[in-house]
PDB file of C-alpha atoms in Angstrom:
ATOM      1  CA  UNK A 786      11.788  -9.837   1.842  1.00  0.00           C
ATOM      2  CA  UNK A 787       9.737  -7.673   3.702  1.00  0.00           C
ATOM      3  CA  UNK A 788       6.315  -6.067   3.433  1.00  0.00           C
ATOM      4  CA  UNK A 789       4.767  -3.001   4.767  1.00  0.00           C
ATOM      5  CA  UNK A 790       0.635  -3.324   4.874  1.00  0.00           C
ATOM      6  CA  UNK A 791      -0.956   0.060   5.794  1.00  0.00           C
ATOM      7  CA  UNK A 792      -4.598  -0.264   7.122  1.00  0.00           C
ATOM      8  CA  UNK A 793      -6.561   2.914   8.340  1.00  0.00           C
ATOM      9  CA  UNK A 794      -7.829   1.435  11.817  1.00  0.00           C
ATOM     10  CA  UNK A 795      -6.524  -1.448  14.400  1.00  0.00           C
ATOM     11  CA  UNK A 796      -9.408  -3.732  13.288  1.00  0.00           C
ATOM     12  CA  UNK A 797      -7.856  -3.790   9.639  1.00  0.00           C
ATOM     13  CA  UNK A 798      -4.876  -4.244  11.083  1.00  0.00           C
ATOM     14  CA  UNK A 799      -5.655  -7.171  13.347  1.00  0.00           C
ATOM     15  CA  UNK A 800      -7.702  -9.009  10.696  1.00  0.00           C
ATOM     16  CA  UNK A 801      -4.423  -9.061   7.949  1.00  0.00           C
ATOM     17  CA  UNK A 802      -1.863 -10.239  11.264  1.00  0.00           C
ATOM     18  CA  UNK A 803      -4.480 -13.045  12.304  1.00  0.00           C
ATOM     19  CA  UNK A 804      -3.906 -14.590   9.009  1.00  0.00           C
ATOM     20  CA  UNK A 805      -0.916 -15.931  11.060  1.00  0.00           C
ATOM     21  CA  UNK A 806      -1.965 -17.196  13.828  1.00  0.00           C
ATOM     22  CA  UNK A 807      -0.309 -16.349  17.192  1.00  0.00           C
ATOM     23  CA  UNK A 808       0.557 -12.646  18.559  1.00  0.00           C
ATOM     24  CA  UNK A 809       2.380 -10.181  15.999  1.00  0.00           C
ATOM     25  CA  UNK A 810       5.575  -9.058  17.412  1.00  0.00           C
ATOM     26  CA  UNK A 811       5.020  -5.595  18.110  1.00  0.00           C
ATOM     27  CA  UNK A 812       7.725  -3.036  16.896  1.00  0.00           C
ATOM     28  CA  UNK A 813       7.548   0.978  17.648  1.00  0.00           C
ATOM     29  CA  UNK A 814       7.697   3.344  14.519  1.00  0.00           C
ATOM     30  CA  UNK A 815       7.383   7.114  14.464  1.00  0.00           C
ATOM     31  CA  UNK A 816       4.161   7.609  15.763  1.00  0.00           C
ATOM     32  CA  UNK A 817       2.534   3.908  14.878  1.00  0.00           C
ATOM     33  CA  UNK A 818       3.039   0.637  16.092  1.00  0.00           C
ATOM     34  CA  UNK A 819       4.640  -2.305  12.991  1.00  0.00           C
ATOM     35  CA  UNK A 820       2.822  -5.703  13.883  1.00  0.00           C
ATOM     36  CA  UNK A 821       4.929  -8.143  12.163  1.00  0.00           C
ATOM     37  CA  UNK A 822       3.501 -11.462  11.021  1.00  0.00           C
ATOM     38  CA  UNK A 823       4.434 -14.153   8.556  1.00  0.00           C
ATOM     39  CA  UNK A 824       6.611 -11.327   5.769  1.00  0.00           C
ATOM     40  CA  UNK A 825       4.295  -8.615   6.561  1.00  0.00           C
ATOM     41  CA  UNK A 826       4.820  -5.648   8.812  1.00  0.00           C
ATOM     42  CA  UNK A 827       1.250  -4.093   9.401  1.00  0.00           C
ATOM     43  CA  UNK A 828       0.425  -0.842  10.934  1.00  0.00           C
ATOM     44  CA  UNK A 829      -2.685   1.003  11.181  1.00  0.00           C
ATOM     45  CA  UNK A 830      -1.875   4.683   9.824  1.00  0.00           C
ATOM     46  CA  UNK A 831      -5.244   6.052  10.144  1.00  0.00           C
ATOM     47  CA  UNK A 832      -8.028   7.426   7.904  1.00  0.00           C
ATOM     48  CA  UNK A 833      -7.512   9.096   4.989  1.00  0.00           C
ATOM     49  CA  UNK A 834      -4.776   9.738   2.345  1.00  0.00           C
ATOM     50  CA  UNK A 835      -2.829  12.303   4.088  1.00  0.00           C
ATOM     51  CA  UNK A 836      -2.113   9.921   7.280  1.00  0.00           C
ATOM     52  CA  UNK A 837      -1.980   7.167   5.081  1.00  0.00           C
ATOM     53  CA  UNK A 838       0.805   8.597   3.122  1.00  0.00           C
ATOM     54  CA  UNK A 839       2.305   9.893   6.315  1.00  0.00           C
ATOM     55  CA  UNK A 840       2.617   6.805   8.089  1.00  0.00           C
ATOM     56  CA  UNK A 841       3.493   4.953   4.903  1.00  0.00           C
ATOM     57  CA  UNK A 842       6.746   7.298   4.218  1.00  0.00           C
ATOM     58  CA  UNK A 843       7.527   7.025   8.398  1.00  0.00           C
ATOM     59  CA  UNK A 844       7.822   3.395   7.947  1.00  0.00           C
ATOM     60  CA  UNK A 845       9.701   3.262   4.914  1.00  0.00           C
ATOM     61  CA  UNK A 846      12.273   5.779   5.833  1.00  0.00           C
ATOM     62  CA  UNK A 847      12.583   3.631   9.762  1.00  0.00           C
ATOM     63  CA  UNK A 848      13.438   0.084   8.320  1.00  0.00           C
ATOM     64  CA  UNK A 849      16.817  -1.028   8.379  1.00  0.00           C
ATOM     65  CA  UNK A 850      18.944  -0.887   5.491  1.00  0.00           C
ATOM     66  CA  UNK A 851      19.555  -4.408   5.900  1.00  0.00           C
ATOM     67  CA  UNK A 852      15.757  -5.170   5.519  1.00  0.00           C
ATOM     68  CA  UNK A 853      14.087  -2.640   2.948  1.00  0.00           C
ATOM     69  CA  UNK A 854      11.020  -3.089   1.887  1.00  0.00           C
ATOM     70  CA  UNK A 855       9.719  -4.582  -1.187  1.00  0.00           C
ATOM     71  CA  UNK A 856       6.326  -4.078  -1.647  1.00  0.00           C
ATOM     72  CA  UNK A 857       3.902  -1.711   0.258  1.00  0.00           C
ATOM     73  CA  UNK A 858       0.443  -2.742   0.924  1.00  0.00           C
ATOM     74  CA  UNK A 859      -3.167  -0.651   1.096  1.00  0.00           C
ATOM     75  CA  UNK A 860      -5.493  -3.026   2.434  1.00  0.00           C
ATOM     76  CA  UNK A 861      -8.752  -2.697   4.172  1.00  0.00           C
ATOM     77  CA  UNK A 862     -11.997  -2.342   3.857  1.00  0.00           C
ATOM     78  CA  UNK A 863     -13.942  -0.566   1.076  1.00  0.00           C
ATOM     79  CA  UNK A 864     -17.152   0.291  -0.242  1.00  0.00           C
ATOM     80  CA  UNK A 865     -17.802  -2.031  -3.575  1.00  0.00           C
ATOM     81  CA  UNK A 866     -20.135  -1.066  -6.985  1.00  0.00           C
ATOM     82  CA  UNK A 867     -22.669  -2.820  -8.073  1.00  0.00           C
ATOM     83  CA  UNK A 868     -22.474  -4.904  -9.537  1.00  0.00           C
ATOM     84  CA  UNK A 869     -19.109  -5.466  -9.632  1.00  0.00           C
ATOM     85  CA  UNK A 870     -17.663  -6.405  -6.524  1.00  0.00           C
ATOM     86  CA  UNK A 871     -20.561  -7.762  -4.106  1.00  0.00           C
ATOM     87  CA  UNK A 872     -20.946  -6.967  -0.590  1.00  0.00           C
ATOM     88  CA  UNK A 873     -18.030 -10.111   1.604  1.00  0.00           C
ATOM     89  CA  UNK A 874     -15.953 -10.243  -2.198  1.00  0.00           C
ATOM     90  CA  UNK A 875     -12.403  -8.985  -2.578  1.00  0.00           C
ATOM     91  CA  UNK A 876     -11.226  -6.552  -4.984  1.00  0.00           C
ATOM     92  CA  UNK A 877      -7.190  -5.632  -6.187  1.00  0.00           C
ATOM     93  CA  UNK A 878      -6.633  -2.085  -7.541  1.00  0.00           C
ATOM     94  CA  UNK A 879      -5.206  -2.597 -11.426  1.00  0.00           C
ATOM     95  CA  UNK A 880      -5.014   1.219 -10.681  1.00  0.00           C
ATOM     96  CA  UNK A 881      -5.336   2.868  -7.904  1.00  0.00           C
ATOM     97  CA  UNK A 882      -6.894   6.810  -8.297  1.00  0.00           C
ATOM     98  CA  UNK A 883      -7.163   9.636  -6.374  1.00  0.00           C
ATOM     99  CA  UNK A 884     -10.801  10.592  -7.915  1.00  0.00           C
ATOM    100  CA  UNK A 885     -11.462  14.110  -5.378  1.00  0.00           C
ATOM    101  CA  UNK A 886      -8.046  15.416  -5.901  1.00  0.00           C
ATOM    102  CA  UNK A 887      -8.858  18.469  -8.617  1.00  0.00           C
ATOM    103  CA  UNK A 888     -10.972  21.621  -9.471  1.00  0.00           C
ATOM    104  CA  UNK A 889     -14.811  22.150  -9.706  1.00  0.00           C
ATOM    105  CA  UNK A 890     -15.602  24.224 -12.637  1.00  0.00           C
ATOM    106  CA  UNK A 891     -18.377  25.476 -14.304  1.00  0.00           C
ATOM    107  CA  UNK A 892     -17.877  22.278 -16.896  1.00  0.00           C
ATOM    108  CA  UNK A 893     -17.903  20.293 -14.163  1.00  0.00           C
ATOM    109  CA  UNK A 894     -14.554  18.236 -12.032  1.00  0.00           C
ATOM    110  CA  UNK A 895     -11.245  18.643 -13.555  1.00  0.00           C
ATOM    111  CA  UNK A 896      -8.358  15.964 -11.836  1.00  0.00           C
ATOM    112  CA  UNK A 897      -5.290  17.498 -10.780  1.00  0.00           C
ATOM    113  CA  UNK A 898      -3.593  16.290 -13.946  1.00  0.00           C
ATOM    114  CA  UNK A 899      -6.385  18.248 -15.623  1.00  0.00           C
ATOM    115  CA  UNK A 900      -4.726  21.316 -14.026  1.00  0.00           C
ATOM    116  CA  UNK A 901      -1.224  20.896 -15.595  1.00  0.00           C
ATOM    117  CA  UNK A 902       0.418  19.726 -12.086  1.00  0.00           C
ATOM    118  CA  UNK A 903       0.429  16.495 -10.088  1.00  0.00           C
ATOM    119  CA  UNK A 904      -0.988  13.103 -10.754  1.00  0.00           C
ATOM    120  CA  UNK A 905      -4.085  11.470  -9.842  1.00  0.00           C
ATOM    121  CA  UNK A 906      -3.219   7.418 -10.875  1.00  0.00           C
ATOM    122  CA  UNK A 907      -0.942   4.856 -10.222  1.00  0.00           C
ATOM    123  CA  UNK A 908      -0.376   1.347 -11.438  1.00  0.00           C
ATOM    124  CA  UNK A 909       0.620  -1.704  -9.461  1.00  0.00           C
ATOM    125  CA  UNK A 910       2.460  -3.983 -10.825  1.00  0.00           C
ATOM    126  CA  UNK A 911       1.080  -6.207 -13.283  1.00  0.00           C
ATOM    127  CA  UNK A 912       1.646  -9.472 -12.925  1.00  0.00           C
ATOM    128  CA  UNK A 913       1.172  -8.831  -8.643  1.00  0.00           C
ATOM    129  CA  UNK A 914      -2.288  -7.525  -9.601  1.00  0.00           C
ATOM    130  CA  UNK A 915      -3.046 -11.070 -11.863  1.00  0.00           C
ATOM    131  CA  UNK A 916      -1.188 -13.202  -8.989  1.00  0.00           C
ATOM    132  CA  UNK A 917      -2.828 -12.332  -6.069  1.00  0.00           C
ATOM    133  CA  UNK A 918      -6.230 -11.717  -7.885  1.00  0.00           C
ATOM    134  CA  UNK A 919      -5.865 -15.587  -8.914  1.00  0.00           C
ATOM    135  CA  UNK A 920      -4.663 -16.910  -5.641  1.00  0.00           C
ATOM    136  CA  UNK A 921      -7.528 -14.892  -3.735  1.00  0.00           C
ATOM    137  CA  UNK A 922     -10.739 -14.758  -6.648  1.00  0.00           C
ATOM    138  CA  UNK A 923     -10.635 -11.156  -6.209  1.00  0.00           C
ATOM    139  CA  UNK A 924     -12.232  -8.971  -8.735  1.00  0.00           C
ATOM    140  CA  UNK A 925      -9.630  -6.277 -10.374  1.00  0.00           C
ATOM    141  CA  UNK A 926     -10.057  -2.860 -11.513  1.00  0.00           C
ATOM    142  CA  UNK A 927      -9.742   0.410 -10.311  1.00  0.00           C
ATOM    143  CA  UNK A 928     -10.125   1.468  -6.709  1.00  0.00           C
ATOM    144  CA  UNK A 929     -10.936   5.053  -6.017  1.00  0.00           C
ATOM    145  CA  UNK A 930      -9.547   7.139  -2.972  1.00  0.00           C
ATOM    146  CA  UNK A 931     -11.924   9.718  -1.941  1.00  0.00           C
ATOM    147  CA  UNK A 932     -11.682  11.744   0.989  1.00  0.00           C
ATOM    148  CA  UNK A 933     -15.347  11.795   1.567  1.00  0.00           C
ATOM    149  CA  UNK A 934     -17.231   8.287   1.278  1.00  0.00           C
ATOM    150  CA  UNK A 935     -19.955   8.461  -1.547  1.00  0.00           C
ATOM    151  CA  UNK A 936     -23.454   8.159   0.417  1.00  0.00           C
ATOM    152  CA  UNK A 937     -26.129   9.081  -2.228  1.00  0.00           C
ATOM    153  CA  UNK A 938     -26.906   7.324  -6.113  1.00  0.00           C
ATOM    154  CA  UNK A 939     -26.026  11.021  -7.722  1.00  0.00           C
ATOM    155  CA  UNK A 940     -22.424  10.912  -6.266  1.00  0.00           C
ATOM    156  CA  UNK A 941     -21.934   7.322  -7.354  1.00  0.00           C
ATOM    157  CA  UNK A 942     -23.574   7.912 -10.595  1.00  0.00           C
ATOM    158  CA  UNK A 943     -20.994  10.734 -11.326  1.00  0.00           C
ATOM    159  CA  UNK A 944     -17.615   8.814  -9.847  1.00  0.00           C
ATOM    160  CA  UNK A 945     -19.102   5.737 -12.387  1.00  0.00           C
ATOM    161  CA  UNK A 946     -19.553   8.198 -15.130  1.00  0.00           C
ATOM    162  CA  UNK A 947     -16.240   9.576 -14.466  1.00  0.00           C
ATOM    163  CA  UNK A 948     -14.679   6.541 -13.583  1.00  0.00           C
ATOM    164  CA  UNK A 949     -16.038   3.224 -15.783  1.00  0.00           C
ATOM    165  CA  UNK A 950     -13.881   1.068 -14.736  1.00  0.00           C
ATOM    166  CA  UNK A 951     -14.073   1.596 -11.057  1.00  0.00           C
ATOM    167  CA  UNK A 952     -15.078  -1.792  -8.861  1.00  0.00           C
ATOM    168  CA  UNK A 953     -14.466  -0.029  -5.203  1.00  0.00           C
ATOM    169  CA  UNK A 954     -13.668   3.141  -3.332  1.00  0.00           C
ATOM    170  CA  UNK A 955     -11.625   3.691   0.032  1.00  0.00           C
ATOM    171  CA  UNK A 956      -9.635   6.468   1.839  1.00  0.00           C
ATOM    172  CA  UNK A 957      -6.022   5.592   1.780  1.00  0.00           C
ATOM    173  CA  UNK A 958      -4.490   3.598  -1.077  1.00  0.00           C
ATOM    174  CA  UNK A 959      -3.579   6.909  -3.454  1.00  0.00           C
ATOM    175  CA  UNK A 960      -1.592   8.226  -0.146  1.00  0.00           C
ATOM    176  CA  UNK A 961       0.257   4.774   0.311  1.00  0.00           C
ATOM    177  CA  UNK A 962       0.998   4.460  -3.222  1.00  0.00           C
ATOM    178  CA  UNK A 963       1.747   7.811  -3.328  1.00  0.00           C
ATOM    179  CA  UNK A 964       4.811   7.772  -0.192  1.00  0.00           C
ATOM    180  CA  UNK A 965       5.929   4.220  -1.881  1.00  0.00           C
ATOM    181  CA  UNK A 966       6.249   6.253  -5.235  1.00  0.00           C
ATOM    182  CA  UNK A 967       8.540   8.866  -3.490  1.00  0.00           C
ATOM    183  CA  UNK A 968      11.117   6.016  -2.018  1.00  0.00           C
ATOM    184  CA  UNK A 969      10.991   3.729  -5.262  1.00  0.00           C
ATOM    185  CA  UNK A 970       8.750   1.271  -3.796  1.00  0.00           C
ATOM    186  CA  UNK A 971       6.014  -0.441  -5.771  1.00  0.00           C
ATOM    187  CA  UNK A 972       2.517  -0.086  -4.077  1.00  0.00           C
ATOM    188  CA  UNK A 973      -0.814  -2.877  -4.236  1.00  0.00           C
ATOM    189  CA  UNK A 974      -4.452  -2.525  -2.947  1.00  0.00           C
ATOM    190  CA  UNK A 975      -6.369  -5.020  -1.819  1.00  0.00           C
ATOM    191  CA  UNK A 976      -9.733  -4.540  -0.011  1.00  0.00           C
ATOM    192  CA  UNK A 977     -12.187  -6.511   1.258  1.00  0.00           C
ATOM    193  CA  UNK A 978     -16.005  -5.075   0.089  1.00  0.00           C
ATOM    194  CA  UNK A 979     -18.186  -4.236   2.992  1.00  0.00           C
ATOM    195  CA  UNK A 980     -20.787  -2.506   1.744  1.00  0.00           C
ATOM    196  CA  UNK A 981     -22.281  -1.445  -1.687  1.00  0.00           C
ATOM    197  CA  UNK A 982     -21.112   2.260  -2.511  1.00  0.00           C
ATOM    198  CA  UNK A 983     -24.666   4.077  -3.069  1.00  0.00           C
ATOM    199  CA  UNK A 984     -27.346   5.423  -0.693  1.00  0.00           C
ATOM    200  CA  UNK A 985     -25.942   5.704   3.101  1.00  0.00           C
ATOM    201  CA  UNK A 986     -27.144   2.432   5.045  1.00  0.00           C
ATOM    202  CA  UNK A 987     -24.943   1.878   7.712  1.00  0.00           C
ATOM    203  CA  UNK A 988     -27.355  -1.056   8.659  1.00  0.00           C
ATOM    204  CA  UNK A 989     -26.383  -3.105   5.882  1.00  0.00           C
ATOM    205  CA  UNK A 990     -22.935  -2.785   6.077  1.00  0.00           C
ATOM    206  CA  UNK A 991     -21.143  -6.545   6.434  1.00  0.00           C
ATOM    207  CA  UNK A 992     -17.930  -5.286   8.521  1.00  0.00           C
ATOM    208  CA  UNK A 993     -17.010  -8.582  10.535  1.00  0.00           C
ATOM    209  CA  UNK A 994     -17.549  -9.933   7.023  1.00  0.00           C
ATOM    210  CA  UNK A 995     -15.591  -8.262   5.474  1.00  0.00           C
ATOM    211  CA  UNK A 996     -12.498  -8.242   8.005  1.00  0.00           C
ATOM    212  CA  UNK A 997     -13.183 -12.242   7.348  1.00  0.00           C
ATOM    213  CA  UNK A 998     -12.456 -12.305   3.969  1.00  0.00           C
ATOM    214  CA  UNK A 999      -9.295 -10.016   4.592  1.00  0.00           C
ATOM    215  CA  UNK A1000      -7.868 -12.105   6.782  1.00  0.00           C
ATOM    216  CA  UNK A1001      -8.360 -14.858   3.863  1.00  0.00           C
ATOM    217  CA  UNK A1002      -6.678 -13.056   1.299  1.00  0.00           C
ATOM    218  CA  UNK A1003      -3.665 -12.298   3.277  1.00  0.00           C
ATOM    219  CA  UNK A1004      -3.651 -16.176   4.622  1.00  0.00           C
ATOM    220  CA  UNK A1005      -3.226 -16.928   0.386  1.00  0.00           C
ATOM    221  CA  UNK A1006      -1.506 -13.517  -0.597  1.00  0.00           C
ATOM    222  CA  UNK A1007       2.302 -14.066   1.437  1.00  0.00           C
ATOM    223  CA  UNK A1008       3.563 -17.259  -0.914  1.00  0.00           C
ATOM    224  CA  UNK A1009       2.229 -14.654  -3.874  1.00  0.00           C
ATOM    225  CA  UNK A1010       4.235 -11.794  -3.062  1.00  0.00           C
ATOM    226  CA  UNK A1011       7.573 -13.569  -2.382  1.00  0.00           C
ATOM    227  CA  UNK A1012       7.633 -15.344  -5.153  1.00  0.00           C
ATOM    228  CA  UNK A1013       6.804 -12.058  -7.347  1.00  0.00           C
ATOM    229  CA  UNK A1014       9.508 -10.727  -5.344  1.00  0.00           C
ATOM    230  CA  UNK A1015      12.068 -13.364  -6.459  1.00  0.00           C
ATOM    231  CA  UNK A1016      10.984 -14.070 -10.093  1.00  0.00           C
ATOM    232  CA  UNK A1017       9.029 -11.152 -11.272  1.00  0.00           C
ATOM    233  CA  UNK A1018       9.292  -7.709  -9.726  1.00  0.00           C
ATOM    234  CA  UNK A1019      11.766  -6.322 -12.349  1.00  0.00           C
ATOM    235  CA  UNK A1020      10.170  -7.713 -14.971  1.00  0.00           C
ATOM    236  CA  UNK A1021       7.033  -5.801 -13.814  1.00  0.00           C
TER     237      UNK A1021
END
């Protein structure tokens, strides 16, 4: 079984292959490079949900019939709430939401299911989510895609109000999980908190952290997923 990660930038990338040791073997893709380590083939797609899902749906539709993927991974790095998921923790998406993707109106956002087309959330598998939460200590919940990271308390106020159950945001898991969708392939997020969502303070920001703790959680996540691929993934 095989297992496409999708990170935005090489950094990602490098800190989910070093959970491996050694040097990935490197394997060309329409425009991106697959670095394959232990069951995971890991490329770094870019920022944001549309190159995300683009990169996601390029790799999917490239690997060999002989050697489909099972699973597709969002992992990264993310911006956490308070209190919820703490600045170095690790969070997996129990839903993963596309929270910008609507209307403004005078009554305020309406989601893009709001406006009779569309969807804004999907759901990982179940029993993946519990799994790798356990084997890693993540917290679970929902992690929000924006396309613009929140920087002041009103915006994070309203995405809290709007979204209770929220624990992190990020920039690419809706457009992964969105490409997996359209080939029948289930979709996870995992990401590694790095800073609080709130205020803009790029000073306090804990990246090496972070990328620390992501290289962790893949080290204890690859005995997870293949054995939810053999025992549970159509029970799911």
């Amino acid at each position: 079984m095989r297992v496409l990660v999708v990170t935005a930038v090489p950094a990602e990338r490098d800190a989910v292959t070093r959970a491996f040791g050694g040097d990935p073997e490197v394997r060309e893709v329409p425009g991106a490079q697959l670095h394959r380590a232990g069951p995971f083939d890991v490329v770094a797609g870019g920022a944001g949900p549309a190159a995300a899902a683009a990169v996601t749906a390029y790799a999917l539709a490239s690997a060999p019939a002989s050697e489909p993927y099972a699973l597709v991974v969002s992992a990264g790095i993310g911006g956490g709430f308070a209190p919820a998921a703490r600045v170095g923790s690790l969070v997996v998406a129990a839903r993963i939401v596309a929270a910008d993707l609507g209307a403004e109106t005078p009554d305020g956002f309406v989601p893009v299911t709001g406006l009779g087309f569309g969807r804004d959330t999907f759901l990982p598998p179940d029993t993946l989510v519990r799994e790798v939460a356990a084997a890693t200590g993540a917290v679970t919940g929902t992690v929000l895609t924006v396309s613009t990271v929140t920087g002041s308390a009103a915006r994070t106020a309203a995405l809290l109000a709007a979204h209770p159950g929220a624990v992190a945001e990020a920039m690419e898991g809706f457009g992964v999980a969105e490409a997996a969708a359209g080939l029948g392939v289930p979709a996870l997020e995992i990401r590694a908190v790095s800073n609080t969502v709130g205020p803009r303070d790029r000073a306090a920001w804990r990246i090496g952290d972070a990328l620390a703790a992501l290289t962790e959680a893949f080290g204890k996540t690859a005995h997870v997923v293949e054995s939810w691929n053999r025992h549970d993934r159509h029970s799911d």
